[in-house]
């Protein structure tokens, strides 16, 4: 059985000593819970892949708690990266840079680059500081499942794994950090998140945005893009259409489905999970992954997700929605809709 650590001074100390000893600790960040190990210990990192069932060619992010540590881990850092981290760190931005030799190949999954992030969550920062090493941490879900955004979802995935899980409450943002490839100028978004291409371009002049259509071809650059992700256990489809139309067709698809709505509609229904009352992608993002897990425990065999605004963090939320529907996206009314 996994053990539970409280998010107090003693819990943080225990978590840090587990990390130092080469064992795994799941802990909250402001985005999602992470499954951490000493990022300088290849064997400990290997265990993350085993516990998650993660493909070995998908690299991990190193978490630090001091901006200057980026220089210890990466080389050839472009000047603009310092501007980015001055503004967005601590926070939900991961920069991918040329890796220094001290970083084990297990973290990089064989690439010559490494992703680095300084989380803002205080529990995460305290654990990193107290362990004295960069912490390698993917999202703390079993591979393919939605990332955990609260302690219960995290513990449920990992309770049989003989690790430690920190009871840290719900995460603020609810979807993972923006992953930004910074080996050239302009940088390029490999995974969209709360920090957007516009935010970055405003600061440093330019930024290549994430293109959903190119993501599959980009697989070698961002290995995580090619695997099944964020999936509920039930079949899931995504409605990407104007809200009025979506409201109309929603219940024609399959009245027994569970509906996950980005924005509430006018129907009373026990089978609906509402992510936000109005158009509020920040609020919807916070709730989406947990909604998928909840929908698995509701009646019916199908989950229908209704997308809405793709502005700001909405673009990242839409990316997670497409993936959780395994590409089953309906953009128009289709007479053959029978599931
Ligand atoms: O918010 C987050 O980023 C969370 C929390 C725990 O920090 N972590 C997270 O890690 O989402 P993970 O492993 O679930 O996703 C990391 C993503 C993957 O898509 C991976 O392929 C990509 O970042 N990535 C990591 N290192 C990379 C590198 N060197 N080059 C390209 N992509 C990289
Ligand atoms: Mg993940």
Short mmCIF file of C-alpha atoms and ligand atoms in Angstrom, two decimals:
data_model
loop_
_atom_site.label_atom_id
_atom_site.label_comp_id
_atom_site.label_asym_id
_atom_site.label_seq_id
_atom_site.Cartn_x
_atom_site.Cartn_y
_atom_site.Cartn_z
CA UNK A 1 0.00 0.00 0.00
CA UNK A 2 1.10 3.55 -0.59
CA UNK A 3 1.44 5.81 2.43
CA UNK A 4 -0.18 9.20 2.91
CA UNK A 5 1.88 12.22 3.96
CA UNK A 6 0.18 15.35 5.29
CA UNK A 7 1.14 18.65 3.67
CA UNK A 8 2.67 20.05 6.88
CA UNK A 9 6.26 20.62 7.94
CA UNK A 10 6.78 17.03 8.99
CA UNK A 11 5.15 15.66 5.82
CA UNK A 12 7.35 17.85 3.64
CA UNK A 13 10.46 16.64 5.50
CA UNK A 14 9.44 13.01 5.10
CA UNK A 15 8.64 13.55 1.41
CA UNK A 16 12.07 15.11 0.86
CA UNK A 17 13.85 12.26 2.62
CA UNK A 18 11.99 9.71 0.47
CA UNK A 19 13.11 11.58 -2.65
CA UNK A 20 16.71 11.71 -1.39
CA UNK A 21 16.59 7.97 -0.70
CA UNK A 22 15.63 7.28 -4.33
CA UNK A 23 11.94 6.55 -3.68
CA UNK A 24 8.84 8.05 -5.32
CA UNK A 25 6.56 10.74 -3.90
CA UNK A 26 3.36 12.08 -5.49
CA UNK A 27 2.75 15.72 -4.61
CA UNK A 28 0.56 18.63 -5.75
CA UNK A 29 1.67 21.41 -8.06
CA UNK A 30 -0.48 24.33 -9.23
CA UNK A 31 -1.25 22.46 -12.48
CA UNK A 32 -1.76 18.77 -11.62
CA UNK A 33 -0.28 16.29 -9.13
CA UNK A 34 3.18 15.06 -10.09
CA UNK A 35 4.89 11.71 -9.43
CA UNK A 36 8.38 12.73 -8.33
CA UNK A 37 11.81 11.15 -7.99
CA UNK A 38 15.34 12.47 -7.57
CA UNK A 39 16.01 13.85 -11.06
CA UNK A 40 19.74 13.14 -10.83
CA UNK A 41 19.26 9.46 -9.97
CA UNK A 42 18.61 7.43 -13.14
CA UNK A 43 17.46 4.34 -11.27
CA UNK A 44 14.91 6.26 -9.20
CA UNK A 45 13.64 7.93 -12.37
CA UNK A 46 13.29 4.56 -14.09
CA UNK A 47 10.90 3.57 -11.34
CA UNK A 48 8.55 6.43 -12.34
CA UNK A 49 8.16 4.83 -15.78
CA UNK A 50 7.46 1.43 -14.16
CA UNK A 51 4.86 2.74 -11.71
CA UNK A 52 3.02 4.82 -14.32
CA UNK A 53 3.33 2.28 -17.12
CA UNK A 54 4.83 5.12 -19.15
CA UNK A 55 6.49 4.49 -22.53
CA UNK A 56 10.24 4.84 -22.06
CA UNK A 57 10.66 7.30 -24.96
CA UNK A 58 8.57 10.01 -23.28
CA UNK A 59 10.86 12.42 -21.39
CA UNK A 60 10.19 13.95 -17.95
CA UNK A 61 10.18 17.52 -16.67
CA UNK A 62 12.69 18.52 -13.98
CA UNK A 63 11.17 20.68 -11.22
CA UNK A 64 13.35 23.24 -9.50
CA UNK A 65 12.73 25.80 -6.75
CA UNK A 66 15.29 28.44 -7.69
CA UNK A 67 15.54 30.23 -11.05
CA UNK A 68 19.34 30.03 -11.05
CA UNK A 69 19.27 26.23 -11.05
CA UNK A 70 18.33 26.34 -14.72
CA UNK A 71 22.00 27.13 -15.42
CA UNK A 72 23.14 24.01 -13.59
CA UNK A 73 20.91 21.79 -15.71
CA UNK A 74 20.92 23.37 -19.19
CA UNK A 75 23.53 24.80 -21.53
CA UNK A 76 23.39 27.26 -24.48
CA UNK A 77 20.47 29.09 -22.87
CA UNK A 78 19.19 31.82 -25.23
CA UNK A 79 18.92 35.32 -23.67
CA UNK A 80 15.16 35.46 -24.22
CA UNK A 81 14.70 32.47 -21.89
CA UNK A 82 15.81 34.63 -18.94
CA UNK A 83 13.10 37.14 -19.81
CA UNK A 84 10.53 34.35 -19.93
CA UNK A 85 11.49 32.85 -16.61
CA UNK A 86 11.66 36.26 -14.96
CA UNK A 87 8.06 36.81 -15.89
CA UNK A 88 6.48 33.34 -15.76
CA UNK A 89 8.44 31.55 -13.01
CA UNK A 90 7.42 30.31 -10.61
CA UNK A 91 4.45 29.11 -12.66
CA UNK A 92 3.00 26.81 -15.31
CA UNK A 93 5.69 27.19 -18.00
CA UNK A 94 8.17 24.42 -18.89
CA UNK A 95 11.18 25.45 -20.98
CA UNK A 96 12.91 22.80 -23.10
CA UNK A 97 16.64 23.51 -23.38
CA UNK A 98 19.86 21.74 -24.30
CA UNK A 99 20.60 19.34 -21.43
CA UNK A 100 23.85 19.29 -19.48
CA UNK A 101 25.60 15.94 -19.03
CA UNK A 102 24.64 15.61 -15.36
CA UNK A 103 21.06 14.86 -16.38
CA UNK A 104 20.51 11.11 -16.58
CA UNK A 105 19.36 9.75 -19.93
CA UNK A 106 16.28 8.31 -18.20
CA UNK A 107 14.97 11.86 -17.60
CA UNK A 108 15.59 12.93 -21.20
CA UNK A 109 14.39 9.61 -22.68
CA UNK A 110 17.47 9.72 -24.87
CA UNK A 111 16.94 13.27 -26.24
CA UNK A 112 19.69 15.88 -25.88
CA UNK A 113 17.21 18.37 -24.41
CA UNK A 114 15.49 18.65 -21.03
CA UNK A 115 12.25 20.26 -19.86
CA UNK A 116 12.58 22.45 -16.74
CA UNK A 117 9.88 24.06 -14.61
CA UNK A 118 9.71 26.04 -11.36
CA UNK A 119 6.25 25.39 -9.87
CA UNK A 120 4.52 28.02 -7.76
CA UNK A 121 2.67 25.61 -5.44
CA UNK A 122 4.18 26.02 -1.97
CA UNK A 123 4.10 22.35 -1.03
CA UNK A 124 5.92 21.45 -4.26
CA UNK A 125 8.50 24.18 -3.70
CA UNK A 126 9.12 23.16 -0.10
CA UNK A 127 9.63 19.51 -1.08
CA UNK A 128 12.05 20.46 -3.87
CA UNK A 129 13.99 22.84 -1.60
CA UNK A 130 14.15 20.40 1.26
CA UNK A 131 15.29 17.49 -0.95
CA UNK A 132 18.09 19.63 -2.43
CA UNK A 133 17.81 18.04 -5.90
CA UNK A 134 15.78 18.74 -9.03
CA UNK A 135 12.69 16.52 -8.95
CA UNK A 136 11.72 14.66 -12.13
CA UNK A 137 7.94 14.45 -12.22
CA UNK A 138 5.35 13.57 -14.83
CA UNK A 139 1.67 13.93 -14.03
CA UNK A 140 0.82 11.40 -11.31
CA UNK A 141 -1.79 9.41 -13.24
CA UNK A 142 -1.38 5.88 -14.56
CA UNK A 143 -0.37 6.38 -18.21
CA UNK A 144 -3.32 7.17 -20.46
CA UNK A 145 -5.61 8.30 -17.62
CA UNK A 146 -6.63 11.91 -16.84
CA UNK A 147 -4.05 13.77 -14.76
CA UNK A 148 -5.00 13.92 -11.06
CA UNK A 149 -6.15 17.33 -9.85
CA UNK A 150 -6.92 16.44 -6.25
CA UNK A 151 -5.53 14.11 -3.59
CA UNK A 152 -8.27 11.47 -3.90
CA UNK A 153 -7.85 11.02 -7.67
CA UNK A 154 -4.09 10.83 -7.22
CA UNK A 155 -4.25 8.31 -4.38
CA UNK A 156 -6.78 6.17 -6.25
CA UNK A 157 -4.42 5.73 -9.17
CA UNK A 158 -1.38 5.00 -7.02
CA UNK A 159 -2.61 3.32 -3.83
CA UNK A 160 -1.20 -0.11 -4.75
CA UNK A 161 2.19 1.19 -5.80
CA UNK A 162 4.01 1.36 -2.46
CA UNK A 163 4.97 4.99 -2.78
CA UNK A 164 4.15 8.13 -0.75
CA UNK A 165 1.34 10.51 -1.69
CA UNK A 166 1.11 14.00 -0.20
CA UNK A 167 -2.42 15.09 0.77
CA UNK A 168 -2.31 18.52 -0.83
CA UNK A 169 -5.89 19.45 -1.76
CA UNK A 170 -7.05 20.52 -5.22
CA UNK A 171 -4.77 22.05 -7.81
CA UNK A 172 -5.46 25.62 -8.99
CA UNK A 173 -5.08 25.39 -12.76
CA UNK A 174 -6.14 21.81 -13.45
CA UNK A 175 -4.27 21.25 -16.71
CA UNK A 176 -0.55 20.78 -17.22
CA UNK A 177 2.06 23.44 -17.90
CA UNK A 178 2.79 24.96 -21.30
CA UNK A 179 5.78 23.11 -22.80
CA UNK A 180 7.95 25.51 -24.81
CA UNK A 181 10.84 24.43 -27.03
CA UNK A 182 13.51 27.10 -26.50
CA UNK A 183 16.50 25.77 -28.45
CA UNK A 184 15.87 28.32 -31.27
CA UNK A 185 14.22 31.68 -31.72
CA UNK A 186 11.31 32.04 -31.89
CA UNK A 187 10.44 29.39 -29.32
CA UNK A 188 7.69 26.94 -30.15
CA UNK A 189 4.82 25.63 -28.06
CA UNK A 190 4.89 21.82 -27.94
CA UNK A 191 2.00 21.49 -25.50
CA UNK A 192 -0.47 24.35 -24.87
CA UNK A 193 -1.19 25.46 -21.30
CA UNK A 194 -2.18 28.51 -19.28
CA UNK A 195 0.77 30.54 -20.58
CA UNK A 196 -0.17 31.17 -24.22
CA UNK A 197 1.77 31.98 -27.41
CA UNK A 198 0.33 35.52 -27.21
CA UNK A 199 1.61 35.94 -23.64
CA UNK A 200 5.07 34.85 -24.77
CA UNK A 201 5.13 36.87 -28.01
CA UNK A 202 4.11 39.99 -26.10
CA UNK A 203 7.23 39.65 -24.00
CA UNK A 204 9.91 38.48 -26.44
CA UNK A 205 8.50 39.46 -29.85
CA UNK A 206 7.49 36.13 -31.35
CA UNK A 207 6.40 32.59 -30.52
CA UNK A 208 5.30 29.72 -32.75
CA UNK A 209 1.98 28.50 -31.48
CA UNK A 210 0.95 24.89 -31.02
CA UNK A 211 -0.87 23.54 -34.08
CA UNK A 212 -3.32 20.77 -33.29
CA UNK A 213 -3.14 19.50 -36.89
CA UNK A 214 0.65 19.23 -36.88
CA UNK A 215 0.89 17.63 -33.46
CA UNK A 216 0.98 14.07 -34.76
CA UNK A 217 3.75 14.78 -37.27
CA UNK A 218 5.62 16.55 -34.48
CA UNK A 219 5.73 13.37 -32.42
CA UNK A 220 9.53 13.04 -32.51
CA UNK A 221 9.94 16.55 -31.04
CA UNK A 222 7.37 16.13 -28.31
CA UNK A 223 7.15 12.41 -27.68
CA UNK A 224 4.18 12.73 -25.31
CA UNK A 225 1.97 13.86 -28.16
CA UNK A 226 1.73 10.48 -29.82
CA UNK A 227 0.27 8.40 -26.99
CA UNK A 228 -3.33 7.99 -25.81
CA UNK A 229 -3.92 10.58 -23.12
CA UNK A 230 -6.37 11.84 -20.51
CA UNK A 231 -8.83 9.06 -21.23
CA UNK A 232 -11.84 8.02 -19.18
CA UNK A 233 -12.60 4.30 -19.16
CA UNK A 234 -15.76 4.84 -21.22
CA UNK A 235 -15.95 5.77 -24.86
CA UNK A 236 -15.81 9.57 -25.12
CA UNK A 237 -16.85 11.88 -27.95
CA UNK A 238 -16.35 15.61 -28.28
CA UNK A 239 -18.87 18.08 -29.73
CA UNK A 240 -17.06 21.03 -31.25
CA UNK A 241 -19.85 23.24 -32.53
CA UNK A 242 -21.67 26.46 -31.74
CA UNK A 243 -23.28 26.26 -28.30
CA UNK A 244 -26.86 26.71 -29.57
CA UNK A 245 -26.48 23.85 -32.02
CA UNK A 246 -24.67 21.68 -29.51
CA UNK A 247 -27.46 22.15 -26.94
CA UNK A 248 -29.95 21.04 -29.53
CA UNK A 249 -28.17 17.91 -30.68
CA UNK A 250 -26.69 16.87 -27.34
CA UNK A 251 -29.57 14.73 -26.21
CA UNK A 252 -30.29 13.32 -29.66
CA UNK A 253 -26.96 11.57 -29.64
CA UNK A 254 -27.71 9.30 -26.73
CA UNK A 255 -29.94 10.44 -23.88
CA UNK A 256 -28.28 7.96 -21.52
CA UNK A 257 -24.80 9.37 -21.95
CA UNK A 258 -23.05 11.46 -19.32
CA UNK A 259 -22.61 15.00 -20.61
CA UNK A 260 -19.62 17.12 -19.65
CA UNK A 261 -20.49 20.72 -20.49
CA UNK A 262 -17.92 23.51 -20.77
CA UNK A 263 -20.75 25.91 -20.13
CA UNK A 264 -24.11 25.15 -18.54
CA UNK A 265 -27.20 24.71 -20.71
CA UNK A 266 -30.89 25.20 -19.96
CA UNK A 267 -31.75 21.52 -19.49
CA UNK A 268 -32.29 19.90 -16.12
CA UNK A 269 -30.41 16.62 -16.19
CA UNK A 270 -28.92 14.33 -13.56
CA UNK A 271 -26.45 13.07 -16.14
CA UNK A 272 -24.72 16.34 -16.75
CA UNK A 273 -21.49 17.60 -15.23
CA UNK A 274 -21.10 21.36 -15.61
CA UNK A 275 -17.52 22.68 -15.82
CA UNK A 276 -18.52 26.36 -15.68
CA UNK A 277 -21.79 28.24 -15.48
CA UNK A 278 -20.86 30.72 -18.22
CA UNK A 279 -18.06 30.94 -20.79
CA UNK A 280 -15.08 30.63 -18.44
CA UNK A 281 -12.28 28.40 -19.76
CA UNK A 282 -10.16 29.01 -16.66
CA UNK A 283 -12.88 27.57 -14.45
CA UNK A 284 -13.64 24.77 -16.92
CA UNK A 285 -9.97 23.76 -17.11
CA UNK A 286 -9.82 23.41 -13.35
CA UNK A 287 -12.60 20.84 -13.37
CA UNK A 288 -12.18 18.86 -16.59
CA UNK A 289 -9.92 15.97 -15.58
CA UNK A 290 -11.89 15.24 -12.44
CA UNK A 291 -15.12 15.37 -14.48
CA UNK A 292 -13.84 12.55 -16.72
CA UNK A 293 -13.14 10.39 -13.69
CA UNK A 294 -16.53 11.23 -12.21
CA UNK A 295 -18.31 10.42 -15.48
CA UNK A 296 -16.82 6.92 -15.35
CA UNK A 297 -18.74 6.36 -12.12
CA UNK A 298 -22.08 7.58 -13.47
CA UNK A 299 -24.66 5.46 -15.32
CA UNK A 300 -24.44 4.91 -19.09
CA UNK A 301 -21.71 3.72 -21.40
CA UNK A 302 -20.86 6.93 -23.23
CA UNK A 303 -19.38 10.31 -22.32
CA UNK A 304 -20.21 13.31 -24.49
CA UNK A 305 -18.03 16.37 -23.94
CA UNK A 306 -19.13 19.78 -25.18
CA UNK A 307 -16.29 22.12 -26.08
CA UNK A 308 -16.61 25.86 -25.90
CA UNK A 309 -14.29 28.86 -25.93
CA UNK A 310 -10.76 28.25 -27.29
CA UNK A 311 -9.41 31.61 -26.14
CA UNK A 312 -6.49 31.78 -23.70
CA UNK A 313 -6.28 28.61 -21.65
CA UNK A 314 -9.31 27.42 -23.66
CA UNK A 315 -6.93 26.32 -26.41
CA UNK A 316 -5.12 24.04 -23.96
CA UNK A 317 -8.41 22.72 -22.60
CA UNK A 318 -9.59 21.95 -26.14
CA UNK A 319 -6.32 20.06 -26.77
CA UNK A 320 -6.95 17.89 -23.68
CA UNK A 321 -10.56 17.35 -24.76
CA UNK A 322 -9.59 16.15 -28.24
CA UNK A 323 -7.12 13.72 -26.74
CA UNK A 324 -9.52 12.38 -24.15
CA UNK A 325 -12.00 11.72 -26.96
CA UNK A 326 -9.25 9.87 -28.89
CA UNK A 327 -9.92 12.17 -31.83
CA UNK A 328 -13.70 11.42 -31.95
CA UNK A 329 -14.68 15.00 -32.71
CA UNK A 330 -18.09 15.98 -34.15
CA UNK A 331 -18.12 19.38 -35.80
CA UNK A 332 -21.43 19.28 -37.58
CA UNK A 333 -24.86 17.72 -37.46
CA UNK A 334 -24.71 14.29 -39.00
CA UNK A 335 -27.71 12.08 -39.70
CA UNK A 336 -25.77 8.95 -38.76
CA UNK A 337 -25.36 9.89 -35.13
CA UNK A 338 -26.23 6.73 -33.34
CA UNK A 339 -24.06 5.47 -30.54
O1 LIG B 1 2.25 20.82 -15.31
C1 LIG B 1 3.03 19.91 -15.64
O2 LIG B 1 3.84 20.05 -16.58
C2 LIG B 1 2.98 18.59 -14.85
C3 LIG B 1 3.38 18.91 -13.40
C4 LIG B 1 3.51 17.67 -12.55
O3 LIG B 1 4.54 19.67 -13.39
N1 LIG B 1 3.85 17.62 -15.43
C5 LIG B 1 3.55 16.98 -16.59
O4 LIG B 1 4.48 16.04 -16.97
O5 LIG B 1 2.55 17.21 -17.24
P1 LIG B 1 4.17 14.93 -18.10
O6 LIG B 1 5.36 14.06 -18.07
O7 LIG B 1 2.86 14.31 -17.83
O8 LIG B 1 4.18 15.74 -19.43
C6 LIG B 1 5.39 16.31 -19.89
C7 LIG B 1 5.28 16.64 -21.35
C8 LIG B 1 5.22 15.39 -22.21
O9 LIG B 1 4.34 15.64 -23.29
C9 LIG B 1 6.65 15.26 -22.70
O10 LIG B 1 6.74 14.58 -23.94
C10 LIG B 1 7.08 16.72 -22.81
O11 LIG B 1 6.46 17.35 -21.72
N2 LIG B 1 8.54 16.86 -22.65
C11 LIG B 1 9.28 16.67 -21.54
N3 LIG B 1 10.60 16.83 -21.79
C12 LIG B 1 10.70 17.13 -23.10
C13 LIG B 1 11.79 17.39 -23.98
N4 LIG B 1 13.04 17.36 -23.57
N5 LIG B 1 11.50 17.65 -25.27
C14 LIG B 1 10.22 17.67 -25.70
N6 LIG B 1 9.14 17.42 -24.93
C15 LIG B 1 9.38 17.16 -23.64
MG1 LIG B 2 1.01 13.47 -18.27
#
